[in-house]
Amino acid sequence: MNLLVTGGTGYIGRILVPDLKRKGHEITVMDRGFLDYSDLENEYEGVNILREDIRTCDPDLLRGFDAVIDLAALSNDPSGNLNKIATWDINYIGRVRIARLAKKLGAKRYVVASSCSVYGFRDDICTETTPVNPLTTYAEANIAVEKDNLALNDQEFRSTALRFATVFGYSERFRLDLVINAMTFYGYKNHVIKMMRDGNQYRPFIHVKDVSRALISSIESDNDEIGGRFINVGNNKQNVQIRDVAEMISNKIGEDCRIELYGDPDNRSYRVNFDLSKKLMGFETKYDIAQGVEEIIKRCSEGLEDIPQMHTVDYYKKLIGYEKELDRFANIRPKILL
Ligand SMILES: NC(=O)c1ccc[n+]([C@@H]2O[C@H](COP(=O)([O-])OP(=O)(O)OC[C@H]3O[C@@H](n4cnc5c(N)ncnc54)[C@H](O)[C@@H]3O)[C@@H](O)[C@H]2O)c1
């Protein structure tokens, strides 16, 4: 297939794009390059990279694709809160623009990477029928984009939203704002794992390689029942308490790695059911938390210096001057709608 991957040089994109290449797809990446991607090497050879913003790119650039995998976003809760306007502009208006243009210009399939964080914190186990409870701008924008982009679904254009669990695992654009990645990296580096008191909170997790597998399954699937829906993607057994993960990481790093508690007790939990992705997409995860942690430790043992230590929020702080961005919006707003 001839595919467009927006945001394809980020944390997930760095795994997904090489995976797609190995499967023989033709790939164009559109990424504004919020995060440096001057280090892209062989894995992106043959990939057409457009350094463009999804909000302002020439519509014609969307012509000729069979399918679009939409990853471009300000990608976490703190970044979303840092600049709410930019979050709405990119994560909602920008992604709706891409889906509408893709449909108008002939794409047949579209998938957007949404998040299980739309469920907020709650005691019961969330399924796709659980009412959403967005607690951040990031989650609100995900719900809005799901609604508008799933409404584009019809016989000619299959539109799907995948609600991913929290991702972990190594990628060449390693994210240290993700809890398992951070606990492992700093546990290895400082021999201390900092855990928000008391670690009883549950979170659903998925390995970044499984995220890539799920995105590919959704685009390649011939089951049109996945159109017009949001689908949770993760593993029922990987709804785990943070303290269990911290203990596992500490054991894998070695005896001298201790767990240090900080903050007030954090009772904000959520757990998610992932049966629907198995039923509709035949999707099951292949990689567990232990494997992801071992991979990060192995990578750390090869040298910490050259691991890109990316705190997404720090990057965005640097790259999106709040005032500057507000000024820019005044000029680009008329252009961002179709
Ligand atoms: N990592 C997770 O835990 C997780 C979980 C659920 C969903 N997601 C979603 O998956 C997607 C990818 O996540 P990631 O972890 O790879 O994030 P990332 O921040 O590493 O990558 C996002 C990419 O999008 C690009 N981008 C941002 N705004 C853009 C714009 N206006 N135009 C063009 N490109 C733009 C950035 O330059 C970056 O390369 C995001 O939508 C994120 O919300 C991630």
Short mmCIF file of C-alpha atoms and ligand atoms in Angstrom, two decimals, residues 6-13 30-35 37 52-55 70-76 90-91 95 113-116 138 142 162-168 173 175 178 312 316, ligand 1:
data_model
loop_
_atom_site.label_atom_id
_atom_site.label_comp_id
_atom_site.label_asym_id
_atom_site.label_seq_id
_atom_site.Cartn_x
_atom_site.Cartn_y
_atom_site.Cartn_z
CA THR A 6 1.93 11.69 10.05
CA GLY A 7 4.18 12.25 13.07
CA GLY A 8 6.24 9.38 11.74
CA THR A 9 9.61 10.42 13.16
CA GLY A 10 8.44 10.32 16.80
CA TYR A 11 8.73 7.60 19.45
CA ILE A 12 6.17 5.24 17.88
CA GLY A 13 7.01 6.24 14.31
CA MET A 30 4.81 14.00 7.26
CA ASP A 31 6.37 15.42 10.40
CA ARG A 32 6.88 19.01 11.39
CA GLY A 33 9.99 17.89 13.23
CA PHE A 34 9.19 19.19 16.71
CA LEU A 35 11.79 16.68 17.78
CA TYR A 37 15.23 13.84 13.38
CA GLU A 52 5.38 19.85 7.01
CA ASP A 53 2.82 20.84 9.59
CA ILE A 54 -0.47 18.93 9.42
CA ARG A 55 -2.33 22.18 10.05
CA ASP A 70 -2.16 9.51 11.97
CA LEU A 71 0.41 9.87 14.77
CA ALA A 72 1.07 13.62 14.70
CA ALA A 73 0.19 15.21 18.03
CA LEU A 74 1.42 16.92 21.13
CA SER A 75 1.65 13.54 22.66
CA ASN A 76 1.07 13.58 26.38
CA ILE A 90 -2.82 20.13 16.36
CA ASN A 91 -4.49 17.19 18.07
CA ARG A 95 -5.97 15.70 12.68
CA ALA A 113 -3.67 6.83 17.54
CA SER A 114 -5.91 7.76 20.45
CA SER A 115 -5.38 6.85 24.08
CA CYS A 116 -7.01 4.94 26.95
CA TYR A 138 -4.92 15.91 25.67
CA ASN A 142 -8.57 12.76 21.59
CA LEU A 162 -7.19 2.90 18.36
CA ARG A 163 -7.17 3.77 22.05
CA PHE A 164 -3.73 2.67 23.18
CA ALA A 165 -2.65 1.76 26.68
CA THR A 166 0.39 3.63 28.01
CA VAL A 167 3.34 2.70 25.87
CA PHE A 168 6.74 1.45 27.04
CA ARG A 173 13.39 8.56 19.93
CA ARG A 175 10.52 8.93 25.61
CA LEU A 178 6.57 7.41 29.97
CA THR A 312 8.59 15.39 25.59
CA TYR A 316 7.81 21.20 23.61
N1 LIG B 1 3.33 6.93 23.68
C1 LIG B 1 2.17 6.69 24.30
O1 LIG B 1 2.08 6.26 25.49
C2 LIG B 1 0.88 6.87 23.55
C3 LIG B 1 -0.25 6.28 24.06
C4 LIG B 1 -1.45 6.46 23.40
C5 LIG B 1 -1.49 7.23 22.24
N2 LIG B 1 -0.36 7.82 21.76
C6 LIG B 1 -0.46 8.65 20.57
O2 LIG B 1 0.34 8.15 19.52
C7 LIG B 1 0.80 9.23 18.71
C8 LIG B 1 2.32 9.18 18.57
O3 LIG B 1 2.88 9.17 19.88
P1 LIG B 1 4.45 9.20 20.12
O4 LIG B 1 4.65 8.61 21.46
O5 LIG B 1 5.16 8.66 18.93
O6 LIG B 1 4.66 10.80 20.22
P2 LIG B 1 5.93 11.69 19.80
O7 LIG B 1 5.75 12.99 20.51
O8 LIG B 1 7.19 10.96 20.02
O9 LIG B 1 5.72 11.91 18.23
C9 LIG B 1 4.76 12.79 17.71
C10 LIG B 1 5.32 13.34 16.41
O10 LIG B 1 4.34 14.21 15.85
C11 LIG B 1 5.02 15.33 15.28
N3 LIG B 1 4.10 16.47 15.23
C12 LIG B 1 3.53 17.12 16.27
N4 LIG B 1 2.77 18.12 15.82
C13 LIG B 1 2.84 18.11 14.46
C14 LIG B 1 2.25 18.92 13.45
N5 LIG B 1 1.47 19.95 13.74
N6 LIG B 1 2.51 18.61 12.17
C15 LIG B 1 3.33 17.57 11.85
N7 LIG B 1 3.93 16.79 12.78
C16 LIG B 1 3.69 17.05 14.07
C17 LIG B 1 6.19 15.60 16.21
O11 LIG B 1 7.22 16.31 15.56
C18 LIG B 1 6.60 14.17 16.60
O12 LIG B 1 7.62 13.67 15.76
C19 LIG B 1 0.33 10.52 19.39
O13 LIG B 1 -0.88 10.91 18.81
C20 LIG B 1 0.08 10.08 20.81
O14 LIG B 1 -0.86 10.88 21.47
C21 LIG B 1 0.84 7.64 22.38
#
